[in-house]
Amino acid sequence: MPLGEIESSILLKNKPLINQHCFAILGAILRKMSNLISIAMVLIMLMPSLGTIIPVNSEKSEVEEEPWWIDTTVDRNKNGIGDMIEKHIDNPILLQDGTLPIIVDFDHTPDAEDVMILEQEVSFEHEFFLPGIDALAGRLPVSMLEKTTQIPGVVMLELDGIMSIQNGDAVVLHGVDSAWQETGYDGSGTTVAIIDTGIDGAHASLDDQDDDNSTNDPKVIA
């Protein structure tokens, strides 16, 4: 038998084995390609987060936040005197003996020494400490407004509004008087008791707010 025919005969007899071997090699190649594709996909998904983790410039210092009084709508002309003071500087409802109700804002929590300075320098009539907003409340002569803004530590003057009770008697508002007339019942001879868990009489919100412990005007009366 010629050599060519012998080789063809061998290939035909071993064709199944050759096919299996080729498929095995192809499968291995596909598995490796699949692994590479998976790795590439993971890297693509991680790229945005890696960009946020790695700082662009580690030496760049954080920007400090500016104090509120630097850029506030309370004082648009930046003179340290609130715009509402300038608007109501001669309002007869607020003006009293040449003074206005003023909130004096500080760059620190004010204390008794700050009160003394204001009293001596600008004739400030102190009423309340407002530690929650680093301020003092009281009355200030209109003629001393500008000078007050120049006192060290003072950052802003704001108008302190005068509050009044708009509805001292809610009977008419809630239609109670109509119920009295229609039913004939007005609560006479009836005793009402309310059981509650109680309050914290020492809470700051129940303080008389005049900063004088000797006064007899607490919020808790019973």
mmCIF file of C-alpha atoms in Angstrom:
data_model
loop_
_atom_site.group_PDB
_atom_site.id
_atom_site.type_symbol
_atom_site.label_atom_id
_atom_site.label_comp_id
_atom_site.label_asym_id
_atom_site.label_seq_id
_atom_site.Cartn_x
_atom_site.Cartn_y
_atom_site.Cartn_z
ATOM 1 C CA MET A 1 0.000 0.000 0.000
ATOM 2 C CA PRO A 2 1.377 3.399 -0.910
ATOM 3 C CA LEU A 3 2.511 5.685 1.934
ATOM 4 C CA GLY A 4 -0.194 8.275 1.235
ATOM 5 C CA GLU A 5 -2.944 5.702 1.500
ATOM 6 C CA ILE A 6 -1.461 4.404 4.778
ATOM 7 C CA GLU A 7 -1.520 7.935 6.311
ATOM 8 C CA SER A 8 -5.102 8.504 5.157
ATOM 9 C CA SER A 9 -6.135 5.182 6.645
ATOM 10 C CA ILE A 10 -4.519 6.079 10.022
ATOM 11 C CA LEU A 11 -6.243 9.491 10.088
ATOM 12 C CA LEU A 12 -9.634 7.979 9.335
ATOM 13 C CA LYS A 13 -9.258 5.367 12.065
ATOM 14 C CA ASN A 14 -8.189 8.007 14.682
ATOM 15 C CA LYS A 15 -10.628 10.759 13.585
ATOM 16 C CA PRO A 16 -12.833 10.490 16.706
ATOM 17 C CA LEU A 17 -9.774 10.843 18.969
ATOM 18 C CA ILE A 18 -8.523 13.849 17.006
ATOM 19 C CA ASN A 19 -11.932 15.548 17.200
ATOM 20 C CA GLN A 20 -12.106 15.013 20.967
ATOM 21 C CA HIS A 21 -8.615 16.437 21.406
ATOM 22 C CA CYS A 22 -9.486 19.512 19.308
ATOM 23 C CA PHE A 23 -12.679 20.103 21.259
ATOM 24 C CA ALA A 24 -10.748 19.807 24.533
ATOM 25 C CA ILE A 25 -8.211 22.404 23.394
ATOM 26 C CA LEU A 26 -10.980 24.699 22.132
ATOM 27 C CA GLY A 27 -12.869 24.371 25.415
ATOM 28 C CA ALA A 28 -9.766 25.278 27.409
ATOM 29 C CA ILE A 29 -9.200 28.343 25.227
ATOM 30 C CA LEU A 30 -12.816 29.451 25.643
ATOM 31 C CA ARG A 31 -12.637 29.024 29.425
ATOM 32 C CA LYS A 32 -9.507 31.183 29.599
ATOM 33 C CA MET A 33 -11.129 33.815 27.396
ATOM 34 C CA SER A 34 -14.222 33.772 29.626
ATOM 35 C CA ASN A 35 -12.069 34.316 32.714
ATOM 36 C CA LEU A 36 -10.256 37.205 31.032
ATOM 37 C CA ILE A 37 -13.560 38.793 29.996
ATOM 38 C CA SER A 38 -14.888 38.450 33.552
ATOM 39 C CA ILE A 39 -11.777 40.104 34.979
ATOM 40 C CA ALA A 40 -12.036 42.909 32.433
ATOM 41 C CA MET A 41 -15.703 43.503 33.322
ATOM 42 C CA VAL A 42 -14.877 43.703 37.045
ATOM 43 C CA LEU A 43 -12.089 46.207 36.373
ATOM 44 C CA ILE A 44 -14.422 48.346 34.253
ATOM 45 C CA MET A 45 -16.993 48.438 37.060
ATOM 46 C CA LEU A 46 -14.343 49.320 39.632
ATOM 47 C CA MET A 47 -12.834 52.195 37.675
ATOM 48 C CA PRO A 48 -15.323 54.908 38.858
ATOM 49 C CA SER A 49 -14.939 53.932 42.520
ATOM 50 C CA LEU A 50 -11.177 53.764 42.208
ATOM 51 C CA GLY A 51 -11.245 57.316 40.922
ATOM 52 C CA THR A 52 -13.031 58.476 44.085
ATOM 53 C CA ILE A 53 -10.809 56.500 46.443
ATOM 54 C CA ILE A 54 -7.516 57.770 45.069
ATOM 55 C CA PRO A 55 -7.132 61.497 45.909
ATOM 56 C CA VAL A 56 -6.179 63.768 43.068
ATOM 57 C CA ASN A 57 -4.009 65.874 45.310
ATOM 58 C CA SER A 58 -3.373 64.570 48.811
ATOM 59 C CA GLU A 59 -1.552 67.759 49.780
ATOM 60 C CA LYS A 60 -4.594 69.977 49.155
ATOM 61 C CA SER A 61 -5.992 71.243 52.452
ATOM 62 C CA GLU A 62 -9.697 71.253 53.245
ATOM 63 C CA VAL A 63 -11.532 74.529 52.669
ATOM 64 C CA GLU A 64 -12.746 75.994 55.944
ATOM 65 C CA GLU A 65 -16.396 76.996 56.095
ATOM 66 C CA GLU A 66 -16.961 80.732 56.375
ATOM 67 C CA PRO A 67 -18.804 82.078 59.440
ATOM 68 C CA TRP A 68 -22.505 82.713 58.844
ATOM 69 C CA TRP A 69 -22.195 86.495 59.196
ATOM 70 C CA ILE A 70 -19.749 86.764 56.276
ATOM 71 C CA ASP A 71 -22.354 85.926 53.649
ATOM 72 C CA THR A 72 -25.824 86.416 55.103
ATOM 73 C CA THR A 73 -29.011 87.919 53.703
ATOM 74 C CA VAL A 74 -29.694 89.502 57.105
ATOM 75 C CA ASP A 75 -27.168 92.243 56.303
ATOM 76 C CA ARG A 76 -27.025 92.801 52.559
ATOM 77 C CA ASN A 77 -24.968 95.992 52.705
ATOM 78 C CA LYS A 78 -22.370 94.316 54.984
ATOM 79 C CA ASN A 79 -22.240 97.081 57.590
ATOM 80 C CA GLY A 80 -22.835 94.797 60.573
ATOM 81 C CA ILE A 81 -26.307 96.241 61.189
ATOM 82 C CA GLY A 82 -29.204 94.032 60.141
ATOM 83 C CA ASP A 83 -31.340 95.407 57.331
ATOM 84 C CA MET A 84 -34.500 95.136 59.458
ATOM 85 C CA ILE A 85 -32.972 97.522 62.018
ATOM 86 C CA GLU A 86 -32.385 100.113 59.313
ATOM 87 C CA LYS A 87 -35.914 99.597 58.006
ATOM 88 C CA HIS A 88 -37.601 100.046 61.409
ATOM 89 C CA ILE A 89 -35.136 102.436 63.024
ATOM 90 C CA ASP A 90 -37.895 105.002 63.640
ATOM 91 C CA ASN A 91 -40.844 102.620 64.036
ATOM 92 C CA PRO A 92 -42.910 103.951 66.974
ATOM 93 C CA ILE A 93 -44.006 100.430 67.880
ATOM 94 C CA LEU A 94 -40.399 99.363 68.483
ATOM 95 C CA LEU A 95 -38.778 102.638 69.467
ATOM 96 C CA GLN A 96 -38.772 103.359 73.191
ATOM 97 C CA ASP A 97 -36.846 106.239 74.756
ATOM 98 C CA GLY A 98 -34.530 106.309 71.760
ATOM 99 C CA THR A 99 -33.741 102.579 72.005
ATOM 100 C CA LEU A 100 -34.596 99.541 69.890
ATOM 101 C CA PRO A 101 -34.924 95.869 70.882
ATOM 102 C CA ILE A 102 -31.695 94.377 69.571
ATOM 103 C CA ILE A 103 -30.013 90.968 69.400
ATOM 104 C CA VAL A 104 -26.238 91.348 69.564
ATOM 105 C CA ASP A 105 -24.483 88.436 67.813
ATOM 106 C CA PHE A 106 -20.949 87.424 68.840
ATOM 107 C CA ASP A 107 -18.214 85.256 67.374
ATOM 108 C CA HIS A 108 -18.188 83.427 70.732
ATOM 109 C CA THR A 109 -20.654 82.578 73.473
ATOM 110 C CA PRO A 110 -21.085 85.859 75.387
ATOM 111 C CA ASP A 111 -20.808 86.039 79.168
ATOM 112 C CA ALA A 112 -21.171 88.576 81.969
ATOM 113 C CA GLU A 113 -18.002 90.363 80.887
ATOM 114 C CA ASP A 114 -19.447 90.981 77.428
ATOM 115 C CA VAL A 115 -22.596 92.381 79.021
ATOM 116 C CA MET A 116 -20.518 94.724 81.186
ATOM 117 C CA ILE A 117 -18.571 95.994 78.171
ATOM 118 C CA LEU A 118 -21.762 96.727 76.241
ATOM 119 C CA GLU A 119 -23.333 98.446 79.225
ATOM 120 C CA GLN A 120 -20.297 100.651 79.758
ATOM 121 C CA GLU A 121 -19.436 101.380 76.136
ATOM 122 C CA VAL A 122 -22.837 101.766 74.440
ATOM 123 C CA SER A 123 -25.417 101.953 77.279
ATOM 124 C CA PHE A 124 -26.802 98.508 76.438
ATOM 125 C CA GLU A 125 -29.837 97.464 78.534
ATOM 126 C CA HIS A 126 -29.340 93.728 78.939
ATOM 127 C CA GLU A 127 -32.391 91.449 79.083
ATOM 128 C CA PHE A 128 -31.486 87.879 78.116
ATOM 129 C CA PHE A 129 -28.535 85.585 77.436
ATOM 130 C CA LEU A 130 -29.026 83.552 74.241
ATOM 131 C CA PRO A 131 -26.209 80.965 74.420
ATOM 132 C CA GLY A 132 -27.821 78.755 71.784
ATOM 133 C CA ILE A 133 -27.064 81.353 69.110
ATOM 134 C CA ASP A 134 -24.080 83.098 70.765
ATOM 135 C CA ALA A 135 -26.000 86.305 71.359
ATOM 136 C CA LEU A 136 -27.404 88.773 73.884
ATOM 137 C CA ALA A 137 -30.846 90.346 73.796
ATOM 138 C CA GLY A 138 -31.684 93.788 75.120
ATOM 139 C CA ARG A 139 -32.301 97.386 74.174
ATOM 140 C CA LEU A 140 -29.725 99.584 72.512
ATOM 141 C CA PRO A 141 -29.751 103.335 71.836
ATOM 142 C CA VAL A 142 -30.172 104.057 68.138
ATOM 143 C CA SER A 143 -27.258 106.476 68.341
ATOM 144 C CA MET A 144 -24.970 103.636 69.474
ATOM 145 C CA LEU A 145 -25.684 101.140 66.705
ATOM 146 C CA GLU A 146 -22.573 101.814 64.626
ATOM 147 C CA LYS A 147 -20.289 102.001 67.670
ATOM 148 C CA THR A 148 -21.597 98.643 68.900
ATOM 149 C CA THR A 149 -20.533 96.933 65.671
ATOM 150 C CA GLN A 150 -16.935 98.027 66.376
ATOM 151 C CA ILE A 151 -16.729 96.325 69.777
ATOM 152 C CA PRO A 152 -14.389 93.282 69.608
ATOM 153 C CA GLY A 153 -16.334 90.034 69.312
ATOM 154 C CA VAL A 154 -19.538 91.622 68.012
ATOM 155 C CA VAL A 155 -20.310 90.368 64.500
ATOM 156 C CA MET A 156 -23.894 91.427 63.838
ATOM 157 C CA LEU A 157 -26.822 93.434 65.205
ATOM 158 C CA GLU A 158 -30.315 92.107 64.513
ATOM 159 C CA LEU A 159 -33.745 93.520 65.261
ATOM 160 C CA ASP A 160 -35.512 91.671 68.074
ATOM 161 C CA GLY A 161 -39.211 91.652 67.308
ATOM 162 C CA ILE A 162 -41.855 92.409 69.914
ATOM 163 C CA MET A 163 -44.273 89.524 70.351
ATOM 164 C CA SER A 164 -47.880 89.884 71.447
ATOM 165 C CA ILE A 165 -50.723 87.451 72.057
ATOM 166 C CA GLN A 166 -52.984 87.365 69.014
ATOM 167 C CA ASN A 167 -55.632 85.106 70.549
ATOM 168 C CA GLY A 168 -55.913 85.334 74.306
ATOM 169 C CA ASP A 169 -59.360 83.699 74.304
ATOM 170 C CA ALA A 170 -59.974 80.748 71.972
ATOM 171 C CA VAL A 171 -63.672 80.384 72.841
ATOM 172 C CA VAL A 172 -64.986 82.174 69.760
ATOM 173 C CA LEU A 173 -62.266 80.829 67.447
ATOM 174 C CA HIS A 174 -63.234 77.216 68.189
ATOM 175 C CA GLY A 175 -66.985 77.867 68.238
ATOM 176 C CA VAL A 176 -67.321 77.004 71.906
ATOM 177 C CA ASP A 177 -69.738 79.888 72.507
ATOM 178 C CA SER A 178 -72.063 78.452 69.844
ATOM 179 C CA ALA A 179 -71.994 75.067 71.563
ATOM 180 C CA TRP A 180 -72.901 76.736 74.849
ATOM 181 C CA GLN A 181 -75.896 78.459 73.293
ATOM 182 C CA GLU A 182 -77.139 75.407 71.377
ATOM 183 C CA THR A 183 -76.794 72.852 74.178
ATOM 184 C CA GLY A 184 -77.160 74.934 77.296
ATOM 185 C CA TYR A 185 -74.041 73.303 78.740
ATOM 186 C CA ASP A 186 -71.185 75.570 79.695
ATOM 187 C CA GLY A 187 -69.248 73.365 82.114
ATOM 188 C CA SER A 188 -70.624 74.946 85.267
ATOM 189 C CA GLY A 189 -70.427 72.607 88.249
ATOM 190 C CA THR A 190 -68.122 70.202 86.388
ATOM 191 C CA THR A 191 -64.678 69.255 87.666
ATOM 192 C CA VAL A 192 -62.051 68.137 85.157
ATOM 193 C CA ALA A 193 -58.868 66.300 86.199
ATOM 194 C CA ILE A 194 -55.896 65.654 83.915
ATOM 195 C CA ILE A 195 -53.406 62.901 84.729
ATOM 196 C CA ASP A 196 -50.007 63.443 83.125
ATOM 197 C CA THR A 197 -46.499 62.015 83.490
ATOM 198 C CA GLY A 198 -45.163 65.362 84.662
ATOM 199 C CA ILE A 199 -42.457 67.719 83.447
ATOM 200 C CA ASP A 200 -38.880 68.624 84.217
ATOM 201 C CA GLY A 201 -39.236 71.877 86.104
ATOM 202 C CA ALA A 202 -35.514 72.567 85.738
ATOM 203 C CA HIS A 203 -35.640 72.409 81.926
ATOM 204 C CA ALA A 204 -34.211 75.489 80.182
ATOM 205 C CA SER A 205 -37.431 75.965 78.213
ATOM 206 C CA LEU A 206 -39.332 76.460 81.473
ATOM 207 C CA ASP A 207 -36.960 79.082 82.830
ATOM 208 C CA ASP A 208 -38.436 82.545 83.398
ATOM 209 C CA GLN A 209 -35.824 83.873 80.926
ATOM 210 C CA ASP A 210 -34.929 87.003 82.882
ATOM 211 C CA ASP A 211 -31.606 85.571 84.154
ATOM 212 C CA ASP A 212 -32.443 86.660 87.708
ATOM 213 C CA ASN A 213 -33.015 83.742 90.063
ATOM 214 C CA SER A 214 -34.390 86.061 92.732
ATOM 215 C CA THR A 215 -37.492 86.939 90.723
ATOM 216 C CA ASN A 216 -40.743 85.175 91.504
ATOM 217 C CA ASP A 217 -42.040 84.539 88.015
ATOM 218 C CA PRO A 218 -41.329 80.899 87.115
ATOM 219 C CA LYS A 219 -43.146 79.129 84.309
ATOM 220 C CA VAL A 220 -44.070 76.291 86.689
ATOM 221 C CA ILE A 221 -46.712 77.632 89.076
ATOM 222 C CA ALA A 222 -48.178 74.425 90.514
#
